[in-house]
């Protein structure tokens, strides 16, 4: 049952008239400035070689029994073999991502140490393409500005997902037959 308005400027939910209005309890809303930039690069070079040379001479003096020669002497000589193998390989990879957005999140739990567990999502639709940003993580109350905002870099255990649904997203995925071929193909 809701109480009728009393006509007072004092709102019962506030604990002090002079206190900043910051998220501090379950259900409070917090503004998030999502500004994520990630860059990674890796390169490698491999160069190996191995060479082996083998020489051989074979001499068989024959086989005699008494004065009789059963097998004549045989000599094989001057055989030489060289075996070698080598490998040269190089590879590099580079990746760069960035995401900038403003959104709100709701305090869903207060941890025993006073940190706030937050979760929020934002949907936008442009030309039949749905875009969703999902964010969750842990915020220290000290990182919340007096404007009730926090930077995404100050969110611990942050999980930020940016997903799309619609005709553009569908066209960027390979078909099911190509996906199956990629699973089976050893190359």
Backbone as CSV, one residue per row, in Angstrom:
resi,resn,N_x,N_y,N_z,CA_x,CA_y,CA_z,C_x,C_y,C_z
1,UNK,0.850,-1.180,0.000,0.000,0.000,0.000,0.889,1.235,0.000
2,UNK,0.667,2.113,-0.962,1.496,3.297,-1.112,0.909,4.443,-0.315
3,UNK,1.823,5.182,0.332,1.381,6.320,1.144,1.090,7.519,0.240
4,UNK,0.103,8.288,0.559,-0.178,9.491,-0.234,0.957,10.501,-0.074
5,UNK,1.213,11.324,-1.097,2.287,12.316,-0.983,1.998,13.296,0.146
6,UNK,3.089,13.636,0.862,2.923,14.516,2.023,3.102,15.977,1.656
7,UNK,3.620,16.258,0.441,3.857,17.647,0.057,5.238,18.127,0.472
8,UNK,6.027,17.264,1.074,7.373,17.639,1.534,8.393,17.436,0.423
9,UNK,9.485,18.219,0.432,10.593,18.052,-0.497,11.473,16.879,-0.101
10,UNK,11.356,16.417,1.092,12.161,15.310,1.612,11.607,13.996,1.091
11,UNK,12.471,13.184,0.448,12.068,11.877,-0.042,12.535,10.856,0.977
12,UNK,11.650,9.959,1.368,11.933,9.033,2.451,13.094,8.096,2.161
13,UNK,13.385,7.782,0.891,14.459,6.853,0.558,15.856,7.425,0.765
14,UNK,16.022,8.745,0.806,17.333,9.343,0.991,17.698,9.360,2.463
15,UNK,18.982,9.089,2.752,19.396,9.081,4.152,19.917,10.447,4.582
16,UNK,20.293,11.326,3.633,20.793,12.650,3.970,20.507,13.586,2.807
17,UNK,20.183,14.835,3.134,19.949,15.832,2.100,21.250,16.230,1.407
18,UNK,22.382,16.035,2.059,23.661,16.505,1.542,24.501,15.391,0.935
19,UNK,23.978,14.224,0.902,24.725,13.065,0.401,24.612,12.978,-1.124
20,UNK,25.745,12.557,-1.783,25.705,12.326,-3.230,24.713,11.215,-3.537
21,UNK,24.033,11.320,-4.675,23.095,10.281,-5.070,23.880,9.274,-5.896
22,UNK,24.429,8.274,-5.230,25.209,7.218,-5.876,24.521,5.888,-5.641
23,UNK,24.768,4.977,-6.572,24.237,3.621,-6.397,24.911,2.992,-5.187
24,UNK,24.104,2.437,-4.286,24.691,1.795,-3.102,23.862,0.626,-2.583
25,UNK,22.671,0.435,-3.151,21.851,-0.678,-2.676,21.241,-1.416,-3.868
26,UNK,20.748,-2.611,-3.612,20.181,-3.453,-4.671,19.022,-2.716,-5.336
27,UNK,19.043,-2.715,-6.664,18.010,-2.045,-7.438,18.418,-0.657,-7.907
28,UNK,19.481,-0.072,-7.330,19.932,1.241,-7.779,20.533,1.126,-9.176
29,UNK,20.462,2.220,-9.909,20.953,2.257,-11.284,22.239,3.072,-11.334
30,UNK,23.159,2.607,-12.177,24.490,3.184,-12.299,24.776,3.418,-13.778
31,UNK,25.350,4.553,-14.141,25.705,4.837,-15.533,27.114,4.311,-15.805
32,UNK,27.272,3.598,-16.900,28.556,3.008,-17.272,29.045,3.673,-18.553
33,UNK,30.287,4.112,-18.555,30.943,4.580,-19.773,31.820,3.442,-20.262
34,UNK,31.368,2.757,-21.312,32.115,1.627,-21.862,33.118,2.191,-22.859
35,UNK,34.376,2.028,-22.549,35.443,2.475,-23.435,36.538,1.423,-23.374
36,UNK,36.465,0.478,-24.267,37.397,-0.645,-24.275,38.211,-0.636,-25.561
37,UNK,39.500,-0.741,-25.423,40.404,-0.853,-26.567,41.359,-1.992,-26.268
38,UNK,41.461,-2.921,-27.187,42.414,-4.024,-27.003,43.210,-4.202,-28.285
39,UNK,44.489,-4.414,-28.113,45.376,-4.665,-29.247,46.288,-5.816,-28.858
40,UNK,46.543,-6.668,-29.819,47.444,-7.791,-29.580,48.181,-8.092,-30.876
41,UNK,49.426,-8.477,-30.733,50.177,-8.907,-31.910,51.194,-9.943,-31.486
42,UNK,51.526,-10.808,-32.406,52.472,-11.880,-32.129,53.149,-12.239,-33.441
43,UNK,54.434,-12.485,-33.383,55.132,-12.953,-34.577,56.166,-13.987,-34.160
44,UNK,56.458,-14.887,-35.069,57.438,-15.927,-34.779,58.170,-16.293,-36.057
45,UNK,59.396,-16.776,-35.886,60.219,-17.196,-37.017,60.943,-18.460,-36.593
46,UNK,60.923,-19.461,-37.441,61.596,-20.721,-37.169,62.446,-21.078,-38.375
47,UNK,63.681,-21.469,-38.117,64.577,-21.887,-39.184,65.413,-23.032,-38.629
48,UNK,65.204,-24.234,-39.131,65.964,-25.395,-38.664,66.543,-26.123,-39.870
49,UNK,67.666,-26.789,-39.636,68.236,-27.633,-40.694,69.055,-28.733,-40.041
50,UNK,69.191,-29.842,-40.773,69.950,-30.990,-40.283,70.545,-31.683,-41.494
51,UNK,71.785,-32.066,-41.367,72.458,-32.746,-42.467,73.278,-33.892,-41.892
52,UNK,73.267,-35.013,-42.601,73.995,-36.191,-42.153,74.656,-36.832,-43.365
53,UNK,75.930,-37.157,-43.232,76.674,-37.804,-44.307,77.110,-39.172,-43.830
54,UNK,76.961,-40.158,-44.710,77.360,-41.526,-44.362,78.276,-42.048,-45.474
55,UNK,79.368,-42.670,-45.096,80.303,-43.302,-46.033,80.386,-44.776,-45.686
56,UNK,80.694,-45.581,-46.674,80.825,-47.001,-46.362,81.626,-47.768,-47.399
57,UNK,82.340,-48.725,-46.928,83.054,-49.703,-47.755,82.700,-51.072,-47.214
58,UNK,82.527,-51.994,-48.126,82.208,-53.356,-47.707,83.162,-54.309,-48.403
59,UNK,83.767,-55.144,-47.603,84.726,-56.094,-48.162,84.409,-57.478,-47.607
60,UNK,84.269,-58.442,-48.551,84.009,-59.836,-48.167,85.165,-60.660,-48.721
61,UNK,85.901,-61.302,-47.825,87.114,-62.048,-48.207,86.819,-63.405,-48.827
62,UNK,85.627,-63.746,-48.947,85.290,-65.032,-49.556,85.159,-66.115,-48.507
63,UNK,84.788,-67.277,-48.998,84.601,-68.421,-48.104,85.303,-69.631,-48.726
64,UNK,86.155,-70.224,-47.934,86.885,-71.407,-48.418,86.660,-72.557,-47.473
65,UNK,86.755,-73.745,-48.064,86.696,-74.963,-47.269,87.887,-75.819,-47.721
66,UNK,88.907,-75.821,-46.864,90.130,-76.515,-47.277,90.789,-75.740,-48.402
67,UNK,91.055,-76.433,-49.538,91.657,-75.773,-50.703,90.595,-75.261,-51.663
68,UNK,89.386,-75.522,-51.397,88.318,-75.213,-52.336,87.633,-73.879,-51.939
69,UNK,87.464,-72.974,-52.888,86.787,-71.695,-52.660,85.302,-71.887,-52.940
70,UNK,84.527,-71.651,-51.945,83.069,-71.795,-52.099,82.470,-70.470,-52.603
71,UNK,82.890,-69.371,-52.012,82.426,-68.047,-52.454,83.646,-67.178,-52.712
72,UNK,83.662,-66.524,-53.837,84.772,-65.659,-54.195,84.754,-64.381,-53.363
73,UNK,85.929,-63.783,-53.165,85.957,-62.504,-52.443,85.228,-61.419,-53.243
74,UNK,84.553,-60.553,-52.494,83.796,-59.449,-53.110,84.155,-58.171,-52.363
75,UNK,84.308,-57.103,-53.107,84.584,-55.808,-52.468,83.675,-54.748,-53.079
76,UNK,82.957,-54.113,-52.215,82.133,-52.970,-52.607,82.756,-51.756,-51.944
77,UNK,83.027,-50.744,-52.640,83.671,-49.606,-51.991,83.206,-48.285,-52.553
78,UNK,83.526,-47.287,-51.786,83.265,-45.929,-52.209,81.805,-45.509,-52.219
79,UNK,80.999,-46.120,-51.388,79.593,-45.694,-51.313,79.479,-44.524,-50.347
80,UNK,78.719,-43.556,-50.734,78.558,-42.376,-49.894,77.126,-41.882,-50.040
81,UNK,76.557,-41.466,-48.942,75.192,-40.936,-48.964,75.098,-39.694,-48.106
82,UNK,74.368,-38.713,-48.538,74.141,-37.485,-47.772,72.644,-37.317,-47.620
83,UNK,72.241,-37.099,-46.388,70.833,-36.916,-46.081,70.674,-35.546,-45.422
84,UNK,69.696,-34.844,-45.803,69.479,-33.528,-45.212,68.005,-33.222,-45.113
85,UNK,67.679,-32.378,-44.165,66.307,-31.904,-44.033,66.366,-30.486,-43.503
86,UNK,65.406,-29.713,-43.857,65.359,-28.334,-43.401,63.930,-27.852,-43.346
87,UNK,63.730,-26.817,-42.549,62.398,-26.237,-42.405,62.555,-24.756,-42.107
88,UNK,61.795,-23.944,-42.780,61.752,-22.519,-42.500,60.288,-22.133,-42.432
89,UNK,59.946,-21.482,-41.367,58.556,-21.065,-41.208,58.485,-19.702,-40.546
90,UNK,57.463,-18.979,-40.862,57.246,-17.667,-40.258,55.755,-17.457,-40.111
91,UNK,55.389,-16.730,-39.090,53.983,-16.439,-38.886,53.811,-15.178,-38.071
92,UNK,52.707,-14.518,-38.269,52.404,-13.346,-37.456,50.895,-13.179,-37.403
93,UNK,50.447,-12.575,-36.338,49.033,-12.299,-36.181,48.879,-10.957,-35.489
94,UNK,47.822,-10.271,-35.802,47.567,-8.968,-35.206,46.065,-8.791,-35.080
95,UNK,45.638,-8.190,-33.970,44.207,-8.000,-33.743,44.015,-6.695,-32.993
96,UNK,42.989,-5.980,-33.355,42.689,-4.711,-32.703,41.175,-4.570,-32.600
97,UNK,40.693,-4.258,-31.411,39.260,-4.093,-31.186,39.028,-2.825,-30.368
98,UNK,37.894,-2.208,-30.571,37.504,-1.085,-29.713,35.987,-1.053,-29.597
99,UNK,35.522,-0.551,-28.462,34.090,-0.452,-28.210,33.858,0.782,-27.343
100,UNK,32.937,1.616,-27.743,32.593,2.801,-26.972,31.071,2.876,-26.898
101,UNK,30.576,3.036,-25.673,29.131,3.133,-25.490,28.837,3.701,-24.106
102,UNK,27.644,4.205,-23.955,27.131,4.626,-22.657,25.905,3.778,-22.378
103,UNK,25.816,3.284,-21.161,24.662,2.475,-20.803,24.456,2.523,-19.297
104,UNK,23.367,1.950,-18.858,23.106,1.874,-17.425,23.084,0.416,-17.000
105,UNK,23.384,0.216,-15.740,23.353,-1.121,-15.155,22.674,-1.021,-13.798
106,UNK,22.159,-2.121,-13.342,21.449,-2.182,-12.067,22.281,-2.961,-11.060
107,UNK,22.287,-2.512,-9.831,22.944,-3.252,-8.749,22.069,-4.463,-8.443
108,UNK,22.631,-5.660,-8.614,21.842,-6.870,-8.381,22.217,-7.559,-7.082
109,UNK,23.371,-7.204,-6.508,23.778,-7.812,-5.242,24.854,-6.952,-4.606
110,UNK,24.956,-7.036,-3.301,26.026,-6.364,-2.568,26.869,-7.460,-1.936
111,UNK,28.145,-7.486,-2.279,29.052,-8.513,-1.774,29.415,-8.229,-0.323
112,UNK,29.903,-9.233,0.416,30.231,-9.025,1.832,31.232,-7.890,2.084
113,UNK,32.109,-7.612,1.138,33.087,-6.531,1.338,32.527,-5.164,0.945
114,UNK,31.275,-5.090,0.524,30.641,-3.828,0.174,30.655,-3.514,-1.311
115,UNK,31.380,-4.280,-2.105,31.394,-4.056,-3.550,30.038,-4.408,-4.148
116,UNK,29.724,-3.780,-5.279,28.417,-3.936,-5.904,28.520,-4.828,-7.133
117,UNK,27.670,-5.828,-7.209,27.567,-6.676,-8.388,26.525,-6.026,-9.296
118,UNK,26.958,-5.682,-10.527,26.055,-4.971,-11.431,25.792,-5.796,-12.682
119,UNK,24.666,-5.521,-13.314,24.301,-6.187,-14.568,23.385,-5.249,-15.349
120,UNK,23.631,-5.183,-16.661,22.785,-4.338,-17.490,22.844,-4.771,-18.937
121,UNK,21.845,-4.379,-19.707,21.861,-4.651,-21.139,21.160,-3.504,-21.853
122,UNK,21.542,-3.332,-23.100,20.973,-2.264,-23.903,20.747,-2.794,-25.308
123,UNK,19.537,-2.606,-25.823,19.175,-3.020,-27.183,18.993,-1.787,-28.038
124,UNK,19.501,-1.865,-29.257,19.207,-0.833,-30.252,18.833,-1.534,-31.548
125,UNK,18.032,-0.853,-32.363,17.627,-1.433,-33.635,17.791,-0.372,-34.723
126,UNK,18.582,-0.734,-35.733,18.800,0.147,-36.871,18.637,-0.699,-38.128
127,UNK,17.713,-0.306,-39.008,17.475,-1.000,-40.270,17.290,-2.508,-40.092
128,UNK,16.429,-2.917,-39.207,16.129,-4.322,-38.917,17.304,-5.091,-38.328
129,UNK,18.355,-4.411,-37.905,19.502,-5.068,-37.279,19.462,-4.748,-35.784
130,UNK,19.285,-5.788,-34.974,19.241,-5.617,-33.523,20.661,-5.722,-32.967
131,UNK,21.037,-4.781,-32.130,22.343,-4.786,-31.475,22.103,-4.804,-29.972
132,UNK,22.837,-5.675,-29.283,22.690,-5.770,-27.836,24.059,-5.668,-27.183
133,UNK,24.139,-4.848,-26.148,25.323,-4.782,-25.301,24.917,-5.337,-23.947
134,UNK,25.649,-6.325,-23.478,25.397,-6.917,-22.165,26.637,-6.690,-21.327
135,UNK,26.448,-6.197,-20.116,27.572,-5.897,-19.235,27.271,-6.409,-17.843
136,UNK,28.258,-7.029,-17.228,28.140,-7.399,-15.819,29.523,-7.395,-15.201
137,UNK,29.576,-7.205,-13.900,30.848,-7.171,-13.201,30.680,-6.659,-11.786
138,UNK,31.818,-6.327,-11.158,31.849,-5.881,-9.771,32.448,-4.480,-9.725
139,UNK,31.774,-3.570,-9.005,32.214,-2.184,-8.892,32.473,-1.858,-7.428
140,UNK,33.610,-1.188,-7.172,33.865,-0.658,-5.827,33.091,0.640,-5.677
141,UNK,32.438,0.859,-4.564,31.707,2.119,-4.371,32.604,3.349,-4.519
142,UNK,33.884,3.249,-4.174,34.800,4.384,-4.292,35.052,4.778,-5.745
143,UNK,34.856,3.863,-6.706,35.084,4.155,-8.118,33.899,4.850,-8.777
144,UNK,32.798,4.969,-8.069,31.617,5.628,-8.621,31.786,7.132,-8.428
145,UNK,31.679,7.873,-9.533,31.842,9.330,-9.453,30.611,9.953,-8.792
146,UNK,30.719,11.235,-8.479,29.576,11.904,-7.840,28.405,12.056,-8.795
147,UNK,28.657,11.816,-10.106,27.573,11.825,-11.089,26.928,10.447,-11.231
148,UNK,27.275,9.534,-10.349,26.748,8.172,-10.356,27.150,7.436,-11.630
149,UNK,28.405,7.614,-12.041,28.917,6.973,-13.250,30.239,6.272,-12.919
150,UNK,30.565,5.265,-13.719,31.824,4.539,-13.547,32.344,4.153,-14.932
151,UNK,33.667,4.164,-15.080,34.290,3.738,-16.330,34.358,2.218,-16.383
152,UNK,34.245,1.667,-17.571,34.286,0.203,-17.701,35.637,-0.370,-17.262
153,UNK,36.708,0.417,-17.337,38.015,-0.072,-16.880,38.047,-0.294,-15.366
154,UNK,37.119,0.320,-14.637,37.066,0.160,-13.184,36.110,-0.930,-12.738
155,UNK,35.637,-1.733,-13.662,34.730,-2.830,-13.318,35.553,-4.114,-13.255
156,UNK,35.571,-4.733,-12.082,36.303,-5.990,-11.912,35.478,-7.141,-12.477
157,UNK,36.153,-8.163,-12.943,35.495,-9.345,-13.518,34.461,-8.937,-14.572
158,UNK,34.802,-7.913,-15.352,33.859,-7.386,-16.337,33.639,-8.382,-17.461
159,UNK,32.388,-8.537,-17.821,31.988,-9.316,-18.991,31.167,-8.369,-19.851
160,UNK,31.713,-8.034,-21.025,31.038,-7.105,-21.925,30.847,-7.823,-23.255
161,UNK,29.610,-7.993,-23.656,29.281,-8.673,-24.898,28.591,-7.684,-25.828
162,UNK,28.973,-7.711,-27.071,28.324,-6.895,-28.095,27.890,-7.849,-29.186
163,UNK,26.607,-8.059,-29.311,26.079,-9.054,-30.231,25.061,-8.414,-31.161
164,UNK,24.973,-8.977,-32.340,24.005,-8.478,-33.303,23.097,-9.597,-33.794
165,UNK,21.890,-9.229,-34.158,20.928,-10.173,-34.736,20.213,-9.453,-35.858
166,UNK,20.166,-10.107,-37.000,19.475,-9.495,-38.121,20.105,-9.906,-39.436
167,UNK,19.668,-9.282,-40.534,20.136,-9.699,-41.858,21.639,-9.509,-42.054
168,UNK,22.237,-8.442,-41.562,23.679,-8.236,-41.732,24.481,-9.289,-40.985
169,UNK,24.104,-9.549,-39.755,24.803,-10.559,-38.959,24.669,-11.926,-39.604
170,UNK,23.492,-12.231,-40.121,23.250,-13.533,-40.749,24.118,-13.712,-41.986
171,UNK,24.293,-12.651,-42.774,25.081,-12.753,-43.998,26.574,-12.882,-43.724
172,UNK,27.033,-12.493,-42.543,28.453,-12.563,-42.220,28.876,-13.942,-41.745
173,UNK,27.929,-14.803,-41.439,28.259,-16.158,-40.998,28.285,-17.103,-42.186
174,UNK,29.222,-18.061,-42.205,29.201,-19.046,-43.287,27.989,-19.972,-43.135
175,UNK,27.590,-20.568,-44.250,26.453,-21.492,-44.235,26.766,-22.763,-43.468
176,UNK,25.730,-23.551,-43.177,25.914,-24.747,-42.352,26.791,-25.778,-43.050
177,UNK,26.735,-25.880,-44.375,27.552,-26.855,-45.086,29.036,-26.490,-45.000
178,UNK,29.340,-25.210,-45.139,30.735,-24.758,-45.023,31.245,-24.937,-43.589
179,UNK,30.393,-24.704,-42.604,30.783,-24.927,-41.211,31.078,-26.402,-40.974
180,UNK,30.271,-27.297,-41.539,30.494,-28.729,-41.409,31.800,-29.128,-42.083
181,UNK,32.042,-28.587,-43.277,33.291,-28.880,-43.989,34.495,-28.413,-43.183
182,UNK,34.409,-27.254,-42.522,35.506,-26.754,-41.703,35.764,-27.668,-40.509
183,UNK,34.729,-28.285,-39.974,34.917,-29.218,-38.855,35.636,-30.490,-39.294
184,UNK,35.317,-30.963,-40.489,35.851,-32.246,-40.974,37.216,-32.073,-41.638
185,UNK,37.466,-30.940,-42.264,38.684,-30.739,-43.041,39.916,-30.668,-42.142
186,UNK,40.962,-31.462,-42.446,42.176,-31.387,-41.633,43.076,-30.230,-42.010
187,UNK,42.754,-29.497,-43.062,43.636,-28.416,-43.532,43.078,-27.058,-43.169
